[in-house]
Short mmCIF file of C-alpha atoms in Angstrom, two decimals:
data_model
loop_
_atom_site.label_atom_id
_atom_site.label_comp_id
_atom_site.label_asym_id
_atom_site.label_seq_id
_atom_site.Cartn_x
_atom_site.Cartn_y
_atom_site.Cartn_z
CA UNK L 1491 -14.01 12.62 -18.48
CA UNK L 1492 -13.61 10.36 -15.65
CA UNK L 1493 -14.20 11.71 -12.04
CA UNK L 1494 -11.51 10.72 -9.67
CA UNK L 1495 -11.74 11.10 -5.89
CA UNK L 1496 -9.24 10.17 -3.15
CA UNK L 1497 -10.74 9.85 0.41
CA UNK L 1498 -10.01 7.92 3.53
CA UNK L 1499 -11.31 4.41 3.90
CA UNK L 1500 -14.86 3.79 5.28
CA UNK L 1501 -16.00 0.81 6.90
CA UNK L 1502 -18.41 0.11 3.92
CA UNK L 1503 -15.25 -0.19 1.79
CA UNK L 1504 -14.16 -3.47 3.42
CA UNK L 1505 -15.51 -5.96 1.04
CA UNK L 1506 -14.61 -4.02 -2.16
CA UNK L 1507 -10.95 -3.60 -0.95
CA UNK L 1508 -10.50 -7.18 0.09
CA UNK L 1509 -11.90 -8.19 -3.51
CA UNK L 1510 -9.61 -5.90 -5.06
CA UNK L 1511 -6.51 -7.06 -3.23
CA UNK L 1512 -7.30 -10.69 -3.80
CA UNK L 1513 -8.08 -10.25 -7.33
CA UNK L 1514 -4.77 -8.60 -8.00
CA UNK L 1515 -2.99 -11.63 -6.39
CA UNK L 1516 -4.91 -13.74 -8.73
CA UNK L 1517 -4.18 -11.77 -11.77
CA UNK L 1518 -0.59 -11.73 -11.28
CA UNK L 1519 -0.40 -15.38 -10.16
CA UNK L 1520 1.33 -14.16 -6.84
CA UNK L 1521 1.95 -16.26 -3.91
CA UNK L 1522 -1.24 -16.34 -1.58
CA UNK L 1523 0.46 -17.97 1.58
CA UNK L 1524 2.51 -15.45 3.57
CA UNK L 1525 1.21 -12.49 1.86
CA UNK L 1526 -1.73 -9.87 2.32
CA UNK L 1527 -3.87 -12.33 0.38
CA UNK L 1528 -4.15 -14.74 3.29
CA UNK L 1529 -3.88 -12.14 6.11
CA UNK L 1530 -7.09 -11.93 8.08
CA UNK L 1531 -6.84 -8.18 8.47
CA UNK L 1532 -7.37 -7.70 4.69
CA UNK L 1533 -11.06 -8.30 5.48
CA UNK L 1534 -11.36 -5.37 7.82
CA UNK L 1535 -9.01 -2.63 6.57
CA UNK L 1536 -11.07 0.06 8.11
CA UNK L 1537 -10.53 -1.25 11.68
CA UNK L 1538 -6.79 -1.96 10.92
CA UNK L 1539 -6.32 1.48 9.70
CA UNK L 1540 -7.93 3.24 12.72
CA UNK L 1541 -4.79 2.61 14.65
CA UNK L 1542 -2.98 5.92 15.54
CA UNK L 1543 -0.28 7.22 13.00
CA UNK L 1544 -1.87 5.15 10.18
CA UNK L 1545 -4.22 6.10 7.16
CA UNK L 1546 -5.54 4.17 4.06
CA UNK L 1547 -6.52 6.32 1.06
CA UNK L 1548 -9.22 4.93 -1.19
CA UNK L 1549 -9.24 6.10 -4.92
CA UNK L 1550 -12.64 6.03 -6.81
CA UNK L 1551 -13.06 6.41 -10.47
CA UNK L 1552 -16.71 7.50 -11.36
CA UNK L 1553 -17.89 6.12 -8.18
CA UNK L 1554 -16.09 2.55 -8.21
CA UNK L 1555 -13.37 1.82 -5.88
CA UNK L 1556 -10.52 1.60 -7.98
CA UNK L 1557 -7.49 1.50 -5.74
CA UNK L 1558 -5.99 1.83 -2.14
CA UNK L 1559 -2.73 2.88 -0.71
CA UNK L 1560 -1.75 3.67 2.87
CA UNK L 1561 0.65 4.21 5.68
CA UNK L 1562 0.95 1.85 8.59
CA UNK L 1563 3.33 1.67 11.73
CA UNK L 1564 4.11 -2.02 11.29
CA UNK L 1565 5.35 -3.68 14.29
CA UNK L 1566 9.36 -3.81 14.70
CA UNK L 1567 10.12 -1.00 11.99
CA UNK L 1568 12.96 1.14 13.23
CA UNK L 1569 11.84 4.41 15.03
CA UNK L 1570 10.58 7.11 12.68
CA UNK L 1571 9.65 4.44 9.92
CA UNK L 1572 6.31 3.35 8.74
CA UNK L 1573 5.22 0.93 5.90
CA UNK L 1574 3.66 2.00 2.67
CA UNK L 1575 0.89 -0.75 2.66
CA UNK L 1576 -2.07 -2.01 0.86
CA UNK L 1577 -1.21 -0.41 -2.37
CA UNK L 1578 -3.39 -1.90 -5.30
CA UNK L 1579 -5.13 -0.73 -8.33
CA UNK L 1580 -7.90 -2.22 -10.43
CA UNK L 1581 -6.53 -3.14 -14.03
CA UNK L 1582 -8.98 -0.33 -15.49
CA UNK L 1583 -7.27 2.13 -13.14
CA UNK L 1584 -3.76 1.48 -14.04
CA UNK L 1585 -2.00 4.09 -16.32
CA UNK L 1586 -4.17 6.89 -15.37
CA UNK L 1587 -2.32 8.52 -12.72
CA UNK L 1588 -4.38 7.12 -9.77
CA UNK L 1589 -1.51 4.96 -8.48
CA UNK L 1590 1.00 7.78 -8.40
CA UNK L 1591 -1.63 10.04 -6.68
CA UNK L 1592 -2.43 7.32 -4.02
CA UNK L 1593 1.18 6.73 -3.34
CA UNK L 1594 2.14 10.44 -3.06
CA UNK L 1595 -0.76 11.32 -0.97
CA UNK L 1596 0.39 8.35 1.49
CA UNK L 1597 3.91 9.59 1.37
CA UNK L 1598 2.69 13.05 2.25
CA UNK L 1599 0.54 11.82 4.95
CA UNK L 1600 3.75 9.76 6.51
CA UNK L 1601 5.65 13.07 6.53
CA UNK L 1602 2.63 14.83 8.26
CA UNK L 1603 2.52 12.23 10.83
CA UNK L 1604 6.19 12.83 11.65
CA UNK L 1605 7.81 9.77 10.02
CA UNK L 1606 11.45 10.10 8.64
CA UNK L 1607 11.27 6.88 6.27
CA UNK L 1608 8.77 4.72 4.63
CA UNK L 1609 9.27 1.00 4.07
CA UNK L 1610 7.58 -1.46 1.70
CA UNK L 1611 7.53 -5.02 0.88
CA UNK L 1612 6.77 -6.48 -2.68
CA UNK L 1613 6.93 -9.52 -4.89
CA UNK L 1614 8.74 -9.97 -8.21
CA UNK L 1615 5.23 -10.68 -9.77
CA UNK L 1616 4.53 -6.90 -9.19
CA UNK L 1617 7.79 -5.78 -11.13
CA UNK L 1618 5.83 -2.80 -12.80
CA UNK L 1619 5.13 -1.54 -9.29
CA UNK L 1620 8.69 -1.99 -8.11
CA UNK L 1621 9.93 0.15 -11.22
CA UNK L 1622 7.45 2.85 -9.94
CA UNK L 1623 8.95 2.73 -6.41
CA UNK L 1624 12.27 3.15 -7.67
CA UNK L 1625 11.36 6.13 -9.98
CA UNK L 1626 9.66 7.61 -6.76
CA UNK L 1627 12.89 7.56 -4.56
CA UNK L 1628 12.64 4.05 -2.97
CA UNK L 1629 15.82 1.93 -2.89
CA UNK L 1630 16.20 -1.78 -2.55
CA UNK L 1631 17.17 -3.40 0.76
CA UNK L 1632 19.08 -6.77 1.26
CA UNK L 1633 16.67 -7.85 4.12
CA UNK L 1634 13.31 -7.24 5.54
CA UNK L 1635 12.48 -4.69 8.27
CA UNK L 1636 9.70 -5.16 10.99
CA UNK L 1637 7.43 -7.96 11.40
CA UNK L 1638 4.63 -7.69 8.85
CA UNK L 1639 3.99 -11.51 8.88
CA UNK L 1640 4.37 -11.40 5.10
CA UNK L 1641 7.08 -13.79 4.66
CA UNK L 1642 6.74 -14.61 1.18
CA UNK L 1643 7.51 -11.14 0.21
CA UNK L 1644 10.98 -11.00 -1.30
CA UNK L 1645 11.44 -7.34 -2.18
CA UNK L 1646 12.15 -4.89 0.51
CA UNK L 1647 12.59 -1.05 -0.22
CA UNK L 1648 12.91 2.19 1.96
CA UNK L 1649 12.64 5.84 1.04
CA UNK L 1650 13.78 8.81 3.08
CA UNK L 1651 11.20 11.67 3.56
CA UNK L 1652 13.84 14.18 4.29
CA UNK L 1653 13.60 15.66 0.84
CA UNK L 1654 9.69 16.38 0.97
CA UNK L 1655 8.86 19.90 2.40
#
């Protein structure tokens, strides 16, 4: 039986997480310019997520970094809103519940930090993830919120946290 651990990001995770994110973009032939792929912060997620009111959860399966998902107070978002950010899974981790666990832990963290809404940006290439977001209470928006700098993203979604106790 596989051992799954979800923990906060550590500085030693930076290289593995950057590789995971970039490999996912390559796997799905997603745009690299104007996305997290080309964002310089991708190579130091530990430092990025040390910002107040942010957290990055890392999922391991049998000691191997297999996914990540976090909450980040992206510049320009409305008051009380944070971004669900850096949500990626290795192909070997998909379909095992790790993604849902990471996302729900991130959403619960947002609620604990006092956020009222969670926003996300995605791409058509990640359509399976978009379906999961919809099943998890996210709804589509017609335009982006905030200033993530990821101008190639064309899917924007938001979820209220009012229904979480």
